[in-house]
Coordinates of C-alpha atoms and ligand atoms in Angstrom, one line a residue:
Chain A
M1 CA 81.3 134.9 7.7
I2 CA 83.3 137.7 9.1
S3 CA 80.9 140.3 7.6
S4 CA 78.0 138.6 9.2
I5 CA 79.2 138.9 12.8
S6 CA 78.5 142.6 12.8
S7 CA 74.7 142.0 12.7
N8 CA 72.7 141.2 15.8
H9 CA 69.7 139.3 14.7
I10 CA 68.7 135.8 13.9
I11 CA 67.5 134.4 10.6
I12 CA 64.9 131.7 10.4
A13 CA 64.4 130.0 7.1
P14 CA 62.6 126.9 5.8
I15 CA 65.1 124.3 4.4
G16 CA 64.2 121.9 1.6
S17 CA 60.5 122.0 2.5
V18 CA 57.6 124.3 3.0
I19 CA 56.9 125.4 6.6
K20 CA 53.7 127.1 7.6
D21 CA 54.1 130.9 8.0
S22 CA 52.3 130.7 11.4
I23 CA 55.0 128.4 12.7
L24 CA 57.8 130.6 11.6
T25 CA 56.3 133.8 13.0
Q26 CA 55.4 132.3 16.3
L27 CA 58.9 130.9 16.5
A28 CA 60.4 134.3 15.8
E29 CA 58.3 135.8 18.6
F30 CA 59.3 133.0 20.9
I31 CA 63.1 133.5 20.3
Y32 CA 62.7 137.3 20.8
D33 CA 60.9 136.6 24.1
R34 CA 63.5 134.1 25.4
C35 CA 66.8 135.6 24.1
G36 CA 66.0 139.2 23.3
L37 CA 67.2 138.6 19.8
E38 CA 65.3 140.0 16.8
C39 CA 64.4 137.3 14.2
R40 CA 63.9 137.7 10.5
I41 CA 62.2 135.1 8.4
E42 CA 63.8 134.5 5.0
A43 CA 62.9 132.6 1.9
R44 CA 63.2 128.8 1.6
V45 CA 66.6 127.4 0.9
E46 CA 66.7 124.4 -1.4
I47 CA 69.3 121.8 -0.7
P48 CA 71.2 119.6 -3.2
D49 CA 70.5 115.9 -3.7
T50 CA 73.8 115.0 -2.0
C51 CA 72.2 115.6 1.3
H52 CA 69.7 112.8 0.7
N53 CA 70.7 109.3 1.7
K54 CA 68.6 107.0 -0.4
I55 CA 69.4 103.9 1.6
R56 CA 68.4 105.4 4.9
G57 CA 65.6 107.4 3.3
Q58 CA 66.8 110.4 5.4
Y59 CA 68.8 113.6 5.1
D60 CA 72.3 114.1 6.4
S61 CA 72.1 117.1 8.7
K62 CA 75.8 117.6 8.6
E63 CA 75.8 117.8 4.8
I64 CA 73.0 120.3 5.1
L65 CA 75.0 122.5 7.4
K66 CA 78.0 122.2 5.2
Y67 CA 75.9 123.3 2.2
L68 CA 74.5 126.3 4.1
I69 CA 78.0 127.3 5.3
S70 CA 79.3 127.3 1.8
H71 CA 76.3 128.7 -0.1
S72 CA 74.6 131.2 2.1
H73 CA 76.3 134.2 3.6
P74 CA 73.6 135.7 5.8
K75 CA 74.3 139.0 7.6
S76 CA 73.1 137.6 10.8
L77 CA 74.4 136.5 14.1
K78 CA 72.9 133.0 13.7
F79 CA 70.9 131.2 11.0
I80 CA 68.4 128.5 11.9
G81 CA 67.0 126.3 9.2
I82 CA 63.6 124.6 9.8
T83 CA 62.8 121.5 7.8
E84 CA 60.1 118.7 7.6
L85 CA 62.8 116.3 6.4
D86 CA 63.9 113.5 8.7
L87 CA 67.5 114.2 9.7
F88 CA 70.4 111.9 10.6
V89 CA 74.1 112.0 11.1
P90 CA 76.2 109.0 9.9
I91 CA 76.7 107.5 13.3
L92 CA 73.2 108.0 14.7
K93 CA 69.8 106.7 13.6
Y94 CA 68.3 110.1 13.7
V95 CA 68.7 113.6 15.2
Y96 CA 66.1 116.2 16.1
G97 CA 68.5 118.9 15.0
L98 CA 72.1 119.8 14.6
S99 CA 74.2 122.9 15.0
Q100 CA 77.7 124.0 14.7
I101 CA 78.8 124.4 18.3
N102 CA 79.8 128.0 18.6
G103 CA 79.2 128.5 14.9
Q104 CA 76.6 130.3 12.8
F105 CA 74.3 127.6 11.5
A106 CA 71.7 125.3 13.0
V107 CA 69.0 123.1 11.5
I108 CA 66.1 121.5 13.2
S109 CA 63.6 118.9 11.9
L110 CA 59.9 118.8 12.6
H111 CA 59.7 115.2 11.4
R112 CA 59.9 113.6 14.8
L113 CA 58.2 116.4 16.7
Y114 CA 54.7 115.6 15.4
P115 CA 52.7 113.6 18.0
G116 CA 51.5 111.5 15.0
F117 CA 55.1 110.2 14.6
Y118 CA 54.6 108.4 17.8
N119 CA 51.1 107.3 16.9
D120 CA 49.6 109.9 19.3
P121 CA 46.6 112.1 18.3
P122 CA 47.3 115.5 16.9
N123 CA 48.1 118.1 19.5
P124 CA 49.1 121.5 18.1
N125 CA 50.2 122.9 21.4
L126 CA 52.4 119.9 22.2
F127 CA 53.8 120.0 18.7
F128 CA 54.6 123.7 18.9
S129 CA 56.2 123.5 22.3
R130 CA 58.5 120.7 20.9
I131 CA 59.5 123.0 18.1
Q132 CA 60.3 125.8 20.5
K133 CA 62.4 123.6 22.8
T134 CA 64.2 122.0 19.9
T135 CA 65.0 125.4 18.3
L136 CA 66.1 127.0 21.5
H137 CA 68.2 124.0 22.3
E138 CA 70.1 124.1 19.0
L139 CA 70.4 127.9 19.2
G140 CA 72.0 127.4 22.6
H141 CA 74.6 125.0 21.0
A142 CA 75.2 127.5 18.2
F143 CA 76.0 130.0 21.0
G144 CA 78.5 127.6 22.4
L145 CA 76.5 126.0 25.2
T146 CA 76.8 122.3 25.9
H147 CA 74.3 120.0 27.6
C148 CA 72.9 120.8 31.0
R149 CA 72.3 118.3 33.8
E150 CA 69.0 120.0 34.9
K151 CA 66.2 117.9 33.5
K152 CA 64.0 121.0 33.3
C153 CA 66.5 123.0 31.4
V154 CA 66.1 123.4 27.6
M155 CA 69.8 122.5 27.3
Y156 CA 69.1 119.1 28.8
S157 CA 70.1 116.5 26.1
S158 CA 67.0 115.2 24.3
I159 CA 67.7 111.6 23.5
R160 CA 64.0 110.7 23.3
I161 CA 61.0 112.8 22.7
A162 CA 60.0 112.2 26.3
D163 CA 63.1 114.2 27.4
T164 CA 61.9 117.1 25.2
D165 CA 58.4 116.9 26.7
M166 CA 59.7 116.9 30.2
K167 CA 61.9 120.0 29.9
E168 CA 60.7 123.6 29.9
S169 CA 61.0 125.9 26.9
S170 CA 63.6 128.1 28.7
F171 CA 67.2 128.0 29.9
C172 CA 67.8 127.3 33.5
S173 CA 69.4 130.3 35.3
T174 CA 72.9 128.9 34.9
C175 CA 72.5 128.3 31.2
F176 CA 70.8 131.7 30.7
E177 CA 73.8 133.3 32.3
L178 CA 76.1 131.3 30.0
F179 CA 74.0 132.2 27.1
K180 CA 74.3 135.9 27.8
W181 CA 78.1 135.5 28.3
H182 CA 78.5 133.7 25.0
R183 CA 76.3 136.2 23.3
E184 CA 78.3 139.1 24.6
N185 CA 81.5 137.4 23.5
A186 CA 80.1 136.6 20.1
K187 CA 79.7 140.2 19.1
Chain B
M1 CA 91.0 123.4 31.2
N2 CA 88.8 121.4 33.5
K3 CA 89.0 117.7 33.9
K4 CA 86.3 116.6 31.4
T5 CA 85.6 113.1 30.5
R6 CA 88.0 112.3 27.7
I7 CA 86.9 110.1 24.8
L8 CA 88.9 108.7 21.9
I9 CA 87.1 107.7 18.7
V10 CA 88.8 105.1 16.5
D11 CA 87.2 104.6 13.1
D12 CA 88.5 104.5 9.5
E13 CA 85.4 106.2 8.2
T14 CA 85.7 110.0 8.4
A15 CA 81.9 110.6 8.4
I16 CA 81.4 108.3 11.3
R17 CA 84.3 109.8 13.3
E18 CA 83.2 113.4 12.7
S19 CA 79.5 112.9 13.3
L20 CA 80.2 111.0 16.5
K21 CA 82.6 113.7 17.6
D22 CA 80.1 116.5 16.9
W23 CA 77.4 114.7 18.9
L24 CA 79.6 114.0 21.9
L25 CA 80.9 117.5 21.9
E26 CA 77.4 118.7 22.7
D27 CA 77.7 116.8 26.0
G28 CA 80.9 118.7 26.7
Y29 CA 83.2 115.7 26.4
T30 CA 86.8 116.2 25.3
I31 CA 87.2 114.2 22.0
D32 CA 90.3 112.8 20.2
L33 CA 90.2 111.1 16.9
A34 CA 92.2 108.3 15.3
S35 CA 91.6 106.9 11.8
C36 CA 93.3 103.5 12.4
G37 CA 94.3 101.1 15.2
E38 CA 98.0 101.8 14.7
D39 CA 97.5 105.5 15.3
A40 CA 95.3 104.9 18.4
V41 CA 98.0 102.6 19.9
A42 CA 100.7 105.2 19.2
M43 CA 98.6 107.9 20.7
A44 CA 97.9 105.8 23.8
E45 CA 101.6 106.0 24.7
K46 CA 101.3 109.7 25.5
K47 CA 97.6 110.2 26.2
N48 CA 95.0 108.7 28.4
W49 CA 91.2 108.5 27.9
D50 CA 88.3 107.5 30.1
I51 CA 86.5 105.8 27.2
I52 CA 87.5 104.6 23.8
L53 CA 84.9 104.0 21.1
L54 CA 86.6 101.5 18.8
D55 CA 85.5 100.3 15.4
L56 CA 85.7 96.5 15.1
K57 CA 86.4 96.4 11.4
M58 CA 89.3 98.5 10.1
P59 CA 91.9 97.9 7.4
G60 CA 95.3 97.2 9.0
M61 CA 95.2 96.5 12.7
D62 CA 91.6 95.4 13.4
G63 CA 89.5 96.3 16.4
L64 CA 90.3 93.2 18.5
E65 CA 94.0 93.5 18.0
T66 CA 93.8 97.3 18.7
M67 CA 91.8 96.7 21.8
E68 CA 94.4 94.2 23.1
K69 CA 97.2 96.7 22.7
L70 CA 95.2 99.6 24.1
K71 CA 94.2 97.6 27.2
E72 CA 97.8 96.8 27.7
A73 CA 98.9 100.4 27.6
R74 CA 95.8 101.8 29.4
P75 CA 94.1 99.1 31.5
E76 CA 91.8 101.6 33.3
T77 CA 90.3 102.9 30.1
E78 CA 86.9 101.4 29.1
I79 CA 86.4 100.3 25.5
L80 CA 83.1 100.4 23.7
M81 CA 83.2 98.4 20.4
M82 CA 81.4 99.8 17.4
T83 CA 80.2 97.3 14.9
A84 CA 78.0 96.7 11.9
F85 CA 75.4 94.0 12.0
A86 CA 77.5 91.5 10.2
T87 CA 80.2 91.3 12.9
I88 CA 78.2 91.0 16.1
D89 CA 79.7 87.6 16.8
T90 CA 83.1 89.2 16.9
A91 CA 81.7 92.0 19.1
V92 CA 80.6 89.4 21.6
K93 CA 84.0 88.0 21.5
A94 CA 85.4 91.4 22.2
I95 CA 83.4 91.6 25.4
K96 CA 84.8 88.3 26.5
Q97 CA 88.2 89.9 25.9
G98 CA 87.5 92.9 28.1
A99 CA 85.5 95.4 26.1
F100 CA 82.9 97.2 28.2
D101 CA 80.1 96.6 25.7
Y102 CA 79.4 96.9 22.0
L103 CA 77.2 99.3 19.9
V104 CA 75.6 98.6 16.6
K105 CA 76.0 101.2 13.8
P106 CA 74.2 103.4 13.2
F107 CA 73.7 104.0 17.0
D108 CA 70.4 104.4 18.7
P109 CA 71.1 107.7 20.5
D110 CA 69.4 106.3 23.6
E111 CA 71.8 103.3 23.7
V112 CA 75.1 105.1 23.2
D113 CA 74.1 107.8 25.7
M114 CA 73.3 105.1 28.3
Q115 CA 76.5 103.2 27.7
I116 CA 78.7 106.3 28.0
K117 CA 76.8 107.5 31.1
K118 CA 77.2 104.1 32.7
I119 CA 80.9 104.3 32.3
V120 CA 81.1 107.9 33.5
N121 CA 79.0 107.2 36.5
H122 CA 81.0 104.2 37.4
K123 CA 84.2 106.3 37.1
Q124 CA 82.7 109.1 39.2
L125 CA 81.7 106.6 41.9
V126 CA 85.3 105.5 42.1
M127 CA 86.3 109.1 42.3
E128 CA 83.8 109.8 45.1
N129 CA 85.1 107.0 47.1
I130 CA 88.6 108.3 46.7
L131 CA 87.4 111.7 47.8
L132 CA 85.7 110.3 50.8
R133 CA 88.8 108.4 51.8
Q134 CA 90.9 111.5 51.4
Q135 CA 88.5 113.5 53.6
L136 CA 88.8 110.9 56.3
E137 CA 92.5 110.7 56.0
E138 CA 93.0 114.5 55.9
K139 CA 95.2 115.2 58.8
S140 CA 93.7 117.5 61.3
R141 CA 97.1 118.8 62.1
Y142 CA 97.2 122.5 62.1
D143 CA 100.4 123.7 60.4
E144 CA 101.9 126.9 61.2
I145 CA 103.1 129.1 58.5
I146 CA 106.6 130.0 59.0
G147 CA 108.9 132.7 57.7
R148 CA 111.0 135.6 58.9
S149 CA 111.3 137.1 55.4
D150 CA 109.7 140.5 54.9
A151 CA 107.3 139.0 52.4
M152 CA 106.1 136.5 55.0
Q153 CA 105.9 139.0 57.7
E154 CA 103.6 141.0 55.5
I155 CA 101.5 138.0 54.9
F156 CA 101.1 137.3 58.6
D157 CA 100.1 140.9 59.1
L158 CA 97.5 140.6 56.3
I159 CA 96.1 137.4 57.6
S160 CA 95.6 138.8 61.1
R161 CA 93.9 141.8 59.6
V162 CA 91.6 140.0 57.2
A163 CA 90.8 137.0 59.3
P164 CA 88.2 138.6 61.6
T165 CA 86.3 140.1 58.6
D166 CA 84.1 138.0 56.4
S167 CA 85.8 139.1 53.3
T168 CA 86.4 136.8 50.4
V169 CA 90.2 136.3 49.9
L170 CA 92.0 135.2 46.8
I171 CA 95.3 133.5 47.6
T172 CA 97.8 133.2 44.8
G173 CA 101.2 131.5 44.5
E174 CA 103.0 128.6 42.9
S175 CA 102.1 125.1 43.9
G176 CA 103.7 124.0 47.1
T177 CA 103.8 127.5 48.6
G178 CA 101.2 126.7 51.2
K179 CA 98.1 128.4 50.0
E180 CA 95.9 126.0 51.9
L181 CA 97.8 126.8 55.1
V182 CA 97.1 130.5 54.6
A183 CA 93.5 129.7 54.1
Q184 CA 93.5 127.6 57.3
A185 CA 95.2 130.3 59.2
I186 CA 92.5 132.8 58.1
H187 CA 89.8 130.5 59.1
G188 CA 91.5 129.6 62.4
N189 CA 91.8 133.3 63.3
S190 CA 88.2 134.2 62.4
R191 CA 85.0 134.1 64.4
R192 CA 84.2 131.0 62.3
C193 CA 87.0 129.0 63.7
Y194 CA 84.8 126.6 65.7
M195 CA 82.7 125.9 62.6
P196 CA 83.8 123.7 59.7
F197 CA 86.7 124.5 57.3
I198 CA 85.8 122.7 54.1
A199 CA 88.3 122.5 51.2
V200 CA 87.6 121.5 47.6
N201 CA 90.2 120.9 45.1
C202 CA 88.4 122.3 42.0
G203 CA 91.2 121.3 39.6
A204 CA 91.1 117.6 40.6
L205 CA 87.4 116.9 39.8
P206 CA 85.7 116.5 36.5
D207 CA 83.1 119.3 35.9
S208 CA 80.0 117.3 36.6
L209 CA 81.4 115.8 39.8
L210 CA 82.6 119.2 41.0
E211 CA 79.1 120.5 40.5
S212 CA 77.6 117.8 42.6
E213 CA 80.4 118.1 45.2
L214 CA 79.8 121.8 45.6
F215 CA 76.0 122.0 45.5
G216 CA 74.9 118.5 46.3
Y217 CA 72.1 116.7 44.6
E218 CA 68.6 115.3 45.1
K219 CA 67.8 111.6 44.8
G220 CA 67.1 110.9 41.1
A221 CA 68.6 114.2 39.8
F222 CA 70.6 112.1 37.3
T223 CA 71.3 108.5 36.5
G224 CA 73.2 107.1 39.5
A225 CA 71.9 109.7 42.0
E226 CA 70.5 107.1 44.4
Y227 CA 70.3 109.2 47.5
T228 CA 70.2 112.9 48.3
K229 CA 73.6 114.3 49.0
K230 CA 74.6 117.6 50.6
G231 CA 77.2 119.6 48.8
R232 CA 80.3 121.3 50.3
F233 CA 78.5 124.6 50.4
E234 CA 76.0 123.1 52.8
L235 CA 78.6 121.3 54.8
A236 CA 80.5 124.6 55.2
D237 CA 77.5 126.5 56.5
K238 CA 78.6 129.0 59.2
G239 CA 82.2 128.1 58.4
T240 CA 84.7 128.6 55.6
L241 CA 84.8 127.1 52.2
F242 CA 88.2 126.9 50.6
L243 CA 88.1 126.6 46.8
D244 CA 91.6 125.5 45.7
E245 CA 92.7 125.7 42.1
I246 CA 89.8 128.0 41.3
G247 CA 91.4 128.9 37.9
D248 CA 90.6 125.4 36.6
I249 CA 86.8 125.5 36.8
S250 CA 84.5 125.5 33.8
L251 CA 82.6 128.6 32.6
K252 CA 79.4 126.8 33.7
T253 CA 80.5 126.3 37.3
Q254 CA 81.8 129.8 37.3
V255 CA 78.2 131.0 36.7
D256 CA 76.9 128.9 39.5
L257 CA 79.6 130.0 41.9
L258 CA 79.0 133.6 41.0
R259 CA 75.4 133.3 41.8
V260 CA 76.0 131.8 45.2
L261 CA 78.5 134.5 45.9
Q262 CA 76.0 137.2 45.0
Q263 CA 72.8 135.7 46.5
R264 CA 74.2 133.4 49.2
E265 CA 71.7 130.7 48.1
F266 CA 71.5 127.9 45.6
R267 CA 69.7 124.7 44.7
R268 CA 70.9 121.2 44.9
L269 CA 71.1 119.6 41.5
G270 CA 67.6 118.4 40.7
G271 CA 66.2 120.2 43.7
Q272 CA 63.5 122.8 43.9
D273 CA 64.2 124.5 47.2
L274 CA 66.6 127.3 47.6
I275 CA 69.1 126.7 50.3
N276 CA 70.6 129.6 52.2
V277 CA 74.1 129.4 53.4
D278 CA 76.3 131.5 55.5
V279 CA 79.7 130.7 54.1
R280 CA 83.0 132.6 53.9
I281 CA 84.8 131.9 50.7
L282 CA 88.5 131.6 50.4
A283 CA 89.9 130.8 46.9
A284 CA 93.3 129.9 45.7
T285 CA 95.0 129.5 42.3
N286 CA 98.5 129.0 40.9
R287 CA 97.3 130.3 37.5
N288 CA 97.4 133.8 36.2
L289 CA 93.7 134.7 36.3
Q290 CA 94.3 138.0 34.5
N291 CA 95.4 136.0 31.5
A292 CA 92.5 133.6 31.8
I293 CA 90.2 136.6 31.7
K294 CA 91.8 138.0 28.6
E295 CA 91.5 134.6 26.9
K296 CA 87.8 134.5 28.0
R297 CA 88.4 131.4 30.1
F298 CA 87.5 133.1 33.3
R299 CA 84.7 135.6 34.0
D300 CA 85.9 138.9 35.2
D301 CA 82.8 139.4 37.3
L302 CA 83.7 136.3 39.3
Y303 CA 87.3 137.4 39.5
Y304 CA 86.2 140.7 41.1
R305 CA 84.0 138.9 43.6
L306 CA 86.8 136.6 44.6
N307 CA 89.6 139.1 44.6
V308 CA 88.2 141.3 47.3
I309 CA 91.4 140.9 49.1
S310 CA 94.4 139.2 47.6
I311 CA 97.3 137.5 49.3
H312 CA 100.2 136.5 47.1
I313 CA 102.7 134.0 48.6
P314 CA 106.1 134.4 46.9
P315 CA 108.0 131.2 45.8
L316 CA 110.6 129.8 48.3
R317 CA 113.5 130.8 46.0
D318 CA 112.5 134.4 46.5
R319 CA 112.6 134.2 50.3
K320 CA 115.7 132.1 50.9
E321 CA 116.0 133.5 54.4
D322 CA 113.0 131.3 55.4
I323 CA 114.6 128.1 54.4
E324 CA 116.6 127.5 57.6
L325 CA 113.6 128.3 59.8
L326 CA 111.3 126.1 57.8
S327 CA 113.8 123.2 57.8
E328 CA 114.2 123.4 61.6
A329 CA 110.4 123.4 62.0
F330 CA 110.0 120.4 59.8
I331 CA 112.8 118.5 61.6
R332 CA 111.1 119.2 64.9
R333 CA 107.7 118.0 63.7
Y334 CA 109.0 114.8 62.0
C335 CA 111.3 113.9 64.8
I336 CA 108.4 114.0 67.2
E337 CA 106.2 112.0 64.8
M338 CA 109.0 109.4 64.2
N339 CA 109.9 109.3 67.8
K340 CA 113.5 110.3 67.1
E341 CA 116.0 112.5 68.7
E342 CA 116.0 116.0 67.2
R343 CA 118.7 116.4 64.6
K344 CA 120.8 119.4 63.5
I345 CA 121.9 120.1 59.9
T346 CA 125.5 120.3 59.0
P347 CA 126.8 123.6 57.5
N348 CA 127.4 121.9 54.1
A349 CA 123.9 120.5 53.9
K350 CA 122.6 123.8 54.9
K351 CA 124.4 125.4 52.0
L352 CA 122.9 122.9 49.6
L353 CA 119.4 123.6 50.9
Q354 CA 120.1 127.3 50.6
D355 CA 121.4 127.1 47.0
Y356 CA 118.7 124.8 45.6
S357 CA 116.0 126.5 43.4
W358 CA 113.0 124.8 45.1
P359 CA 110.6 124.4 42.1
G360 CA 108.2 122.5 44.4
N361 CA 108.5 125.2 47.1
V362 CA 107.8 124.6 50.8
R363 CA 106.1 121.3 50.1
E364 CA 109.2 120.0 48.4
L365 CA 111.4 121.2 51.3
E366 CA 109.1 119.4 53.7
N367 CA 109.3 116.2 51.7
I368 CA 113.1 116.4 51.4
I369 CA 113.5 116.9 55.2
E370 CA 111.2 114.0 55.9
R371 CA 113.1 111.8 53.5
A372 CA 116.5 112.9 55.0
L373 CA 115.2 111.9 58.5
V374 CA 114.1 108.5 57.3
I375 CA 117.2 107.6 55.4
G376 CA 119.8 109.4 57.5
R377 CA 121.7 107.4 60.1
G378 CA 123.8 109.9 62.0
D379 CA 122.7 112.5 64.6
K380 CA 123.0 115.2 61.9
I381 CA 121.5 115.7 58.5
T382 CA 124.4 115.7 56.1
E383 CA 124.8 116.3 52.3
E384 CA 124.5 112.6 51.8
D385 CA 121.0 112.6 53.1
L386 CA 119.8 115.2 50.6
P387 CA 118.7 114.0 47.1
F388 CA 120.7 116.8 45.5
S389 CA 124.0 116.2 47.2
K390 CA 127.0 116.6 44.8
K391 CA 126.8 113.2 43.2
T392 CA 123.2 113.2 42.5
A393 CA 122.7 116.9 42.1
P394 CA 119.7 117.6 39.9
L395 CA 120.9 119.0 36.7
P396 CA 120.3 122.7 36.1
P397 CA 117.9 123.4 33.3
L398 CA 119.6 122.3 30.1
P399 CA 121.0 125.1 27.8
K400 CA 119.6 125.2 24.3
S401 CA 122.8 125.9 22.5
L402 CA 125.0 122.9 21.7
K403 CA 128.1 124.8 22.6
L404 CA 126.8 125.7 26.1
M405 CA 125.6 122.2 26.5
E406 CA 129.1 121.0 25.9
K407 CA 130.5 123.4 28.4
V408 CA 128.0 122.4 31.1
H409 CA 128.6 118.7 30.4
I410 CA 132.4 119.1 30.7
E411 CA 132.0 121.0 33.9
R412 CA 129.8 118.3 35.3
V413 CA 132.2 115.4 34.4
L414 CA 135.1 117.4 35.8
S415 CA 133.4 118.0 39.1
E416 CA 132.3 114.4 39.3
N417 CA 135.9 113.3 38.9
D418 CA 137.2 116.0 41.3
W419 CA 139.0 117.6 38.4
N420 CA 141.1 114.6 37.6
I421 CA 141.9 115.3 34.0
S422 CA 142.8 111.8 32.9
R423 CA 139.7 110.2 34.3
S424 CA 137.5 113.1 33.0
A425 CA 139.0 112.8 29.5
Q426 CA 138.3 109.1 29.6
D427 CA 134.7 109.6 30.7
L428 CA 134.2 112.1 27.9
G429 CA 135.9 109.9 25.4
V430 CA 138.5 112.4 24.3
D431 CA 142.2 112.7 24.9
R432 CA 143.7 114.9 27.7
Q433 CA 144.9 117.5 25.2
T434 CA 141.5 117.9 23.7
L435 CA 140.0 118.3 27.2
Y436 CA 142.6 121.0 28.1
N437 CA 141.7 122.8 24.9
K438 CA 138.0 122.8 25.7
I439 CA 138.6 123.9 29.3
E440 CA 140.6 126.9 27.9
K441 CA 138.1 127.6 25.1
Y442 CA 135.1 127.7 27.5
H443 CA 137.0 129.3 30.4
I444 CA 136.0 126.5 32.7
K445 CA 137.4 127.0 36.2
K446 CA 137.6 124.8 39.2
E447 CA 135.1 126.0 41.9
D448 CA 135.8 126.8 45.6
Ligands
ZN1 ZN1 72.0 119.1 22.3
ZN2 ZN1 70.7 124.5 32.1

């Protein structure tokens, strides 16, 4: 990991499933716009079967992070994995994403971001804004930020999808300052 | 470094412990882990938590038994039971025995979040009430700062020069040196003196509560915000805001503070409108902020904003010439308060006061004088009235080496027995000759 800290960009890669190119490129632009960090899109990473919990029919996001930490050594500041798989951690029924707080890796799931998951009609704009918010949120964690008490802030904890829909796709001014501070200190 | 909500997770399954910990860390809680009831109970002897998440079914000491022991050691800690479906009956039993509630594994994020926030809000409400009471009880008495030492003369001079300006001042010094008094004196000698002086002890409040104390909140800003509340910044408008223990605030609050200092405006939590304030900031800390900056715990930009002018109050042990003056002033004040005839201090008592190291500084001196006036019977304060008179003298810091330790101990026993060798030898459990040998070996001499 030490070698990777020198680089100053972010890697986005599909994890365990195909993700549309248009989603990845738009996401890269979005991150650049919000954080001023260049993104590179990399090839899909396959994950081992050990991440799959057959009883729950879901994928263990912590196991995915563990796998990424030990198997990929990207020369980037942060690595964000995007997956269609439904993610969980052992104690929770589901998670929208997971990151190593103050670490290098994060993974987010699109599974529960589709309006269809909640029996709502398709809505590409809503879907994409959920992806943006979830990604920026997990990226914030990866930079060391914790949850914010401002409901509009992207670092507000998303317990339900309604929380995600209510917040904006940007940091509040305090979290943005903190983000910059952590980014400076991450170099 | 700040007072975050502390949570202990007790579960024998590593994956459960770890994933719950990761998730709660995102909320900024401080987390401890225990893998069995026995460990949790042992840890509770030394540590305290706001909330304990406790697994019901564990090998060894089970959840119910663990809860009973934890409640005994830490009655104010709330316990949330974690259970699998099969054991819900027992979980209900747990509530009857004092658990706050129970959660079924795997948790619904919504539910666990709500339960924890319920407890946190409840605890904060209790804190807010305590704060309110403190504010009401805060004595409006204006203490004079006293000292004839050069160091204090310099401080007086500085106070009178900086008071009329609107400069931010950083006051440093050990606890008990009277940093708040200096802040009050600056306020009292400024053009703001008829406007409020508002003090906030940043170190005493958990982060989220400090945020709402400083900036206030709008109704509905978070669960439990049932009315709109003005923060201390607003309350201090046109006056002075004193931020005590500034070295203890979180990075997040540092950012918010920095912004108010730069822009003189802020929003209430959950509010839209920018609120302008005209507040003079005085800050104080007993920490070494330079170190905190090096360790990335304190922002240097905030430090430079606060440290426009700095006033350092030396510890009392470094300005012993002030002890007598301070003692007399405290006697005067408390005798008036207690409706007693003013008392003098005997020369021996004076010497004791002079020789003591005063780790608690001026505050400790004040407490000791007050105590002496309460317990003393005569018209003078004597050695007997001081807690560190000969017989109860607080021990000097213990030496690390066994040899030195022995020497110090022998000295003490000898002095307690007025150098009566037979009695001292008996106390020490050695014969007289051995004691003589030791006295010779360690070159122990009778004092005076
Ligand atoms: Zn989060
Ligand atoms: Zn925020």
